[in-house]
Amino acid sequence: MIIGSGPAGIYAADALAQAGTGEDAWSIDVIDRLPCPYGLVRYGVAPDHLKIKSIITALRKVLEQPGVRFLGNIEVGTDVSVDELHRLYDVILFANGAAVDRPIGIPGEDLPGSASAREFVAWYSGHPDAELGRFTLEARGVAVVGVGNVAVDVARVLAKTTGELRGTDLPDHVLDVLERSQVTDIHMFGRRGPAQAKFTTKELRELGELTNADVIVHPDELQLDAASEAAIASSPAVRRNVEVLQEWAQREPQGRPRRLHVRFLLRPVAVLGTDRVAGLRLERSRLDGTGGAVGTGEHTDIDAQLLLRAIGYRGLPLPGLPFDEGSGVVPNAGGRVLREGAPVPGEYVAGWIKRGPTGVIGTNKGDARETVAAVIEDVAGLPVARDGDPDELPPLLAGRGVEVVTWAGWQAIDDAELDLGRTQGRDRVKIADRLELLRAARG
Ligand code: NAP
């Protein structure tokens, strides 16, 4: 049993399927709390990153292999407990990702108009948990806190025209809101310097190629200290990031309809506004020579009616599974779940819940292989599941009123989305509403 059908779970299913043939073949169930598979590839990868999205073709082949079964719309901890799963499966591999966001910890952060980038991404990706009307984009100024790839994604989606996004699978209600967007200025804030930014150069460069937005960088914010120089010398990726930013700092704005300000050495200290977000107060910082930054006491205010916090994700504890609150991951050794320092027989982790929210999709391949190697090494000594028949899971859930979405159900959803796309001259239009997804799954 693999919990989570994102890249980590599916790569683990693939590695397991390849590890056993003939009599040793594994029978693998991949379950997901959503009716649809593919996790963050479907609900996190930006809609205009079509090449990355196409990884779905490879992931799909894994789920279609003999011996692999997808079961969606099952929430572990609510619909079925980890203990119950242990009675049916010899091995449980958790690949349930990092589902929540981290707060910045500044006053005003909870005002209306403040949201996490995770919520915004979920909304534009048509995630069934996202409220359809969650974002209206009546804001002129948007402050995006953080300079990682998620910040870059949300800034780019906000900057593009709907014409540029029409070729994607964005749900209709999202395209409508983007069409009416009032946004003129998008500000991205890094609390440290350009050599400490987390985005990757390929993603960064896309911001400089936007037809609808001028990218604006302040030359005086591209400070480099000894630690930055060392980072540039040791990492070509850091060097390229800094070079790109230095080139942009020389650019003259072209009067495009939107402006994307990429700012550094500014630490958010308070959200301005009484009943909703009106701006963001930031403290200027300076590099401390060791890779960190210290406050200077000088403040600046930015006009923004929408604040998006893109400061990283965090894992969520699953009932019945140990969890390290400090690091936000399940304690593990090479993928073996640890309880009080000792491996729990038959329990494993892969992906973000194992190592934290870092790396690109491909990182999960090696990560899953490591975990599966541990499973293979342990399997002969594992206790056999007591009631041992995974086929009992669907009727058990049906008895509890859980509408399990099988592979055929997902294919029906897939077909419905492709049909919807055809009616609009688009490849696909995503269905966002959970009830509508379940209706489509029924065919
Ligand atoms: P991330 O890469 O960890 O970036 C988080 C950013 O937030 C950093 O700039 C960090 O600055 C900043 N930050 C953290 N706490 C802060 C605070 N209290 N105040 C101000 N700034 C703060 O996280 P992410 O952007 O969420 O991305 C998660 C993972 O997904 C990454 O591995 C990313 O590469 C991956 N991803 C990849 C793609 C892609 O390949 N296209 C797209 C999306 C996401 P400090 O460094 O100073 O802490």
mmCIF file of N, CA, C and O and ligand atoms in Angstrom, residues 49 52 102-104 145-151 153 189 191-192 196-198 200 203 268 310-313 352 357-360, ligand 1:
data_model
loop_
_atom_site.group_PDB
_atom_site.id
_atom_site.type_symbol
_atom_site.label_atom_id
_atom_site.label_comp_id
_atom_site.label_asym_id
_atom_site.label_seq_id
_atom_site.Cartn_x
_atom_site.Cartn_y
_atom_site.Cartn_z
ATOM 1 N N HIS A 49 3.634 25.354 -17.452
ATOM 2 C CA HIS A 49 4.844 24.522 -17.561
ATOM 3 C C HIS A 49 4.460 23.179 -18.177
ATOM 4 O O HIS A 49 4.465 22.138 -17.522
ATOM 5 N N ILE A 52 6.900 20.080 -18.051
ATOM 6 C CA ILE A 52 6.966 19.366 -16.757
ATOM 7 C C ILE A 52 5.679 18.570 -16.562
ATOM 8 O O ILE A 52 5.690 17.427 -16.106
ATOM 9 N N ARG A 102 3.702 27.424 5.847
ATOM 10 C CA ARG A 102 4.254 27.962 7.085
ATOM 11 C C ARG A 102 3.853 29.432 7.210
ATOM 12 O O ARG A 102 3.862 30.164 6.224
ATOM 13 N N PRO A 103 3.494 29.880 8.431
ATOM 14 C CA PRO A 103 3.213 31.311 8.592
ATOM 15 C C PRO A 103 4.519 32.099 8.659
ATOM 16 O O PRO A 103 5.554 31.563 9.038
ATOM 17 N N ILE A 104 4.478 33.413 8.287
ATOM 18 C CA ILE A 104 5.687 34.241 8.401
ATOM 19 C C ILE A 104 5.892 34.601 9.881
ATOM 20 O O ILE A 104 7.012 34.700 10.347
ATOM 21 N N VAL A 145 5.960 37.061 -0.791
ATOM 22 C CA VAL A 145 7.100 36.931 0.124
ATOM 23 C C VAL A 145 7.817 35.614 -0.156
ATOM 24 O O VAL A 145 7.204 34.553 -0.164
ATOM 25 N N GLY A 146 9.129 35.703 -0.391
ATOM 26 C CA GLY A 146 9.930 34.516 -0.692
ATOM 27 C C GLY A 146 10.477 34.606 -2.106
ATOM 28 O O GLY A 146 9.854 35.221 -2.990
ATOM 29 N N VAL A 147 11.659 34.038 -2.306
ATOM 30 C CA VAL A 147 12.252 34.015 -3.654
ATOM 31 C C VAL A 147 12.672 32.584 -4.014
ATOM 32 O O VAL A 147 13.804 32.314 -4.351
ATOM 33 N N GLY A 148 11.692 31.682 -3.914
ATOM 34 C CA GLY A 148 11.880 30.300 -4.368
ATOM 35 C C GLY A 148 11.079 30.093 -5.646
ATOM 36 O O GLY A 148 10.482 31.034 -6.187
ATOM 37 N N ASN A 149 11.041 28.866 -6.130
ATOM 38 C CA ASN A 149 10.338 28.597 -7.392
ATOM 39 C C ASN A 149 8.823 28.761 -7.282
ATOM 40 O O ASN A 149 8.159 29.059 -8.275
ATOM 41 N N VAL A 150 8.263 28.567 -6.085
ATOM 42 C CA VAL A 150 6.819 28.771 -5.938
ATOM 43 C C VAL A 150 6.501 30.256 -6.110
ATOM 44 O O VAL A 150 5.553 30.633 -6.803
ATOM 45 N N ALA A 151 7.330 31.121 -5.499
ATOM 46 C CA ALA A 151 7.143 32.568 -5.663
ATOM 47 C C ALA A 151 7.223 32.934 -7.148
ATOM 48 O O ALA A 151 6.422 33.722 -7.661
ATOM 49 N N ASP A 153 6.591 30.992 -9.725
ATOM 50 C CA ASP A 153 5.386 30.484 -10.407
ATOM 51 C C ASP A 153 4.207 31.441 -10.245
ATOM 52 O O ASP A 153 3.543 31.795 -11.214
ATOM 53 N N PHE A 189 9.765 39.416 -2.685
ATOM 54 C CA PHE A 189 10.744 39.861 -1.689
ATOM 55 C C PHE A 189 11.609 38.721 -1.159
ATOM 56 O O PHE A 189 11.089 37.736 -0.630
ATOM 57 N N ARG A 191 14.533 37.988 1.710
ATOM 58 C CA ARG A 191 15.035 38.664 2.924
ATOM 59 C C ARG A 191 16.568 38.721 2.939
ATOM 60 O O ARG A 191 17.160 39.452 3.701
ATOM 61 N N ARG A 192 17.182 37.855 2.085
ATOM 62 C CA ARG A 192 18.647 37.883 1.979
ATOM 63 C C ARG A 192 19.029 38.416 0.591
ATOM 64 O O ARG A 192 18.259 39.089 -0.044
ATOM 65 N N GLN A 196 21.608 34.207 -2.355
ATOM 66 C CA GLN A 196 20.953 33.296 -1.410
ATOM 67 C C GLN A 196 19.552 32.895 -1.887
ATOM 68 O O GLN A 196 18.846 32.148 -1.209
ATOM 69 N N ALA A 197 19.140 33.410 -3.046
ATOM 70 C CA ALA A 197 17.783 33.100 -3.535
ATOM 71 C C ALA A 197 17.681 31.613 -3.859
ATOM 72 O O ALA A 197 18.661 30.978 -4.233
ATOM 73 N N LYS A 198 16.467 31.066 -3.711
ATOM 74 C CA LYS A 198 16.276 29.619 -3.877
ATOM 75 C C LYS A 198 15.797 29.230 -5.276
ATOM 76 O O LYS A 198 15.756 28.054 -5.613
ATOM 77 N N THR A 200 15.501 28.491 -9.307
ATOM 78 C CA THR A 200 16.458 27.934 -10.260
ATOM 79 C C THR A 200 16.508 28.863 -11.479
ATOM 80 O O THR A 200 15.532 29.555 -11.789
ATOM 81 N N GLU A 203 13.793 28.827 -14.297
ATOM 82 C CA GLU A 203 12.520 29.413 -13.885
ATOM 83 C C GLU A 203 12.647 30.929 -13.777
ATOM 84 O O GLU A 203 11.767 31.677 -14.190
ATOM 85 N N PRO A 268 9.937 41.079 5.670
ATOM 86 C CA PRO A 268 8.611 41.575 6.047
ATOM 87 C C PRO A 268 8.484 41.661 7.566
ATOM 88 O O PRO A 268 8.892 40.735 8.264
ATOM 89 N N ALA A 310 5.054 32.849 0.061
ATOM 90 C CA ALA A 310 5.638 31.708 -0.663
ATOM 91 C C ALA A 310 6.924 31.311 0.037
ATOM 92 O O ALA A 310 8.010 31.361 -0.537
ATOM 93 N N ILE A 311 6.773 30.952 1.328
ATOM 94 C CA ILE A 311 7.986 30.725 2.138
ATOM 95 C C ILE A 311 8.194 29.246 2.461
ATOM 96 O O ILE A 311 8.903 28.908 3.391
ATOM 97 N N GLY A 312 7.599 28.380 1.671
ATOM 98 C CA GLY A 312 7.859 26.947 1.845
ATOM 99 C C GLY A 312 6.654 26.214 2.402
ATOM 100 O O GLY A 312 5.729 26.811 2.955
ATOM 101 N N TYR A 313 6.675 24.905 2.198
ATOM 102 C CA TYR A 313 5.593 24.031 2.658
ATOM 103 C C TYR A 313 6.026 23.277 3.910
ATOM 104 O O TYR A 313 7.184 23.309 4.304
ATOM 105 N N TRP A 352 8.383 14.291 0.038
ATOM 106 C CA TRP A 352 8.495 15.444 0.945
ATOM 107 C C TRP A 352 8.235 15.093 2.409
ATOM 108 O O TRP A 352 8.797 15.713 3.300
ATOM 109 N N PRO A 357 10.210 19.647 2.091
ATOM 110 C CA PRO A 357 9.787 20.147 0.774
ATOM 111 C C PRO A 357 10.924 20.742 -0.044
ATOM 112 O O PRO A 357 11.035 21.947 -0.207
ATOM 113 N N THR A 358 11.771 19.887 -0.552
ATOM 114 C CA THR A 358 12.909 20.362 -1.347
ATOM 115 C C THR A 358 13.032 19.530 -2.620
ATOM 116 O O THR A 358 12.520 18.419 -2.699
ATOM 117 N N GLY A 359 13.746 20.102 -3.589
ATOM 118 C CA GLY A 359 14.066 19.362 -4.811
ATOM 119 C C GLY A 359 12.994 19.483 -5.873
ATOM 120 O O GLY A 359 11.904 20.003 -5.627
ATOM 121 N N VAL A 360 13.339 19.014 -7.066
ATOM 122 C CA VAL A 360 12.391 19.038 -8.189
ATOM 123 C C VAL A 360 11.754 17.647 -8.315
ATOM 124 O O VAL A 360 12.093 16.747 -7.558
HETATM 125 P P1 NAP B 1 11.886 27.325 -1.092
HETATM 126 O O1 NAP B 1 12.622 26.985 -2.332
HETATM 127 O O2 NAP B 1 12.363 26.736 0.189
HETATM 128 O O3 NAP B 1 11.855 28.940 -0.975
HETATM 129 C C1 NAP B 1 11.296 29.557 0.151
HETATM 130 C C2 NAP B 1 11.643 31.045 0.140
HETATM 131 O O4 NAP B 1 10.972 31.652 1.235
HETATM 132 C C3 NAP B 1 13.127 31.352 0.324
HETATM 133 O O5 NAP B 1 13.467 32.456 -0.453
HETATM 134 C C4 NAP B 1 13.220 31.688 1.806
HETATM 135 O O6 NAP B 1 14.253 32.564 2.138
HETATM 136 C C5 NAP B 1 11.899 32.417 2.004
HETATM 137 N N1 NAP B 1 11.496 32.470 3.386
HETATM 138 C C6 NAP B 1 11.359 31.454 4.274
HETATM 139 N N2 NAP B 1 10.935 31.924 5.460
HETATM 140 C C7 NAP B 1 10.816 33.260 5.320
HETATM 141 C C8 NAP B 1 10.405 34.303 6.197
HETATM 142 N N3 NAP B 1 10.031 34.054 7.454
HETATM 143 N N4 NAP B 1 10.390 35.586 5.720
HETATM 144 C C9 NAP B 1 10.755 35.844 4.444
HETATM 145 N N5 NAP B 1 11.156 34.904 3.570
HETATM 146 C C10 NAP B 1 11.176 33.623 4.009
HETATM 147 O O7 NAP B 1 10.344 26.909 -1.170
HETATM 148 P P2 NAP B 1 9.286 26.911 -2.360
HETATM 149 O O8 NAP B 1 9.449 28.057 -3.268
HETATM 150 O O9 NAP B 1 7.985 26.710 -1.651
HETATM 151 O O10 NAP B 1 9.618 25.589 -3.174
HETATM 152 C C11 NAP B 1 9.519 24.283 -2.574
HETATM 153 C C12 NAP B 1 10.231 23.256 -3.456
HETATM 154 O O11 NAP B 1 9.474 23.047 -4.655
HETATM 155 C C13 NAP B 1 11.604 23.710 -3.913
HETATM 156 O O12 NAP B 1 12.462 22.600 -3.919
HETATM 157 C C14 NAP B 1 11.357 24.211 -5.309
HETATM 158 O O13 NAP B 1 12.492 24.206 -6.137
HETATM 159 C C15 NAP B 1 10.305 23.218 -5.780
HETATM 160 N N6 NAP B 1 9.550 23.800 -6.924
HETATM 161 C C16 NAP B 1 10.068 23.618 -8.157
HETATM 162 C C17 NAP B 1 9.427 24.190 -9.252
HETATM 163 C C18 NAP B 1 10.031 24.009 -10.606
HETATM 164 O O14 NAP B 1 10.945 23.238 -10.775
HETATM 165 N N7 NAP B 1 9.558 24.714 -11.613
HETATM 166 C C19 NAP B 1 8.270 24.938 -9.085
HETATM 167 C C20 NAP B 1 7.747 25.102 -7.798
HETATM 168 C C21 NAP B 1 8.419 24.531 -6.715
HETATM 169 P P3 NAP B 1 15.547 32.021 2.969
HETATM 170 O O15 NAP B 1 16.330 31.255 1.947
HETATM 171 O O16 NAP B 1 16.181 33.266 3.433
HETATM 172 O O17 NAP B 1 15.022 31.134 4.061
#
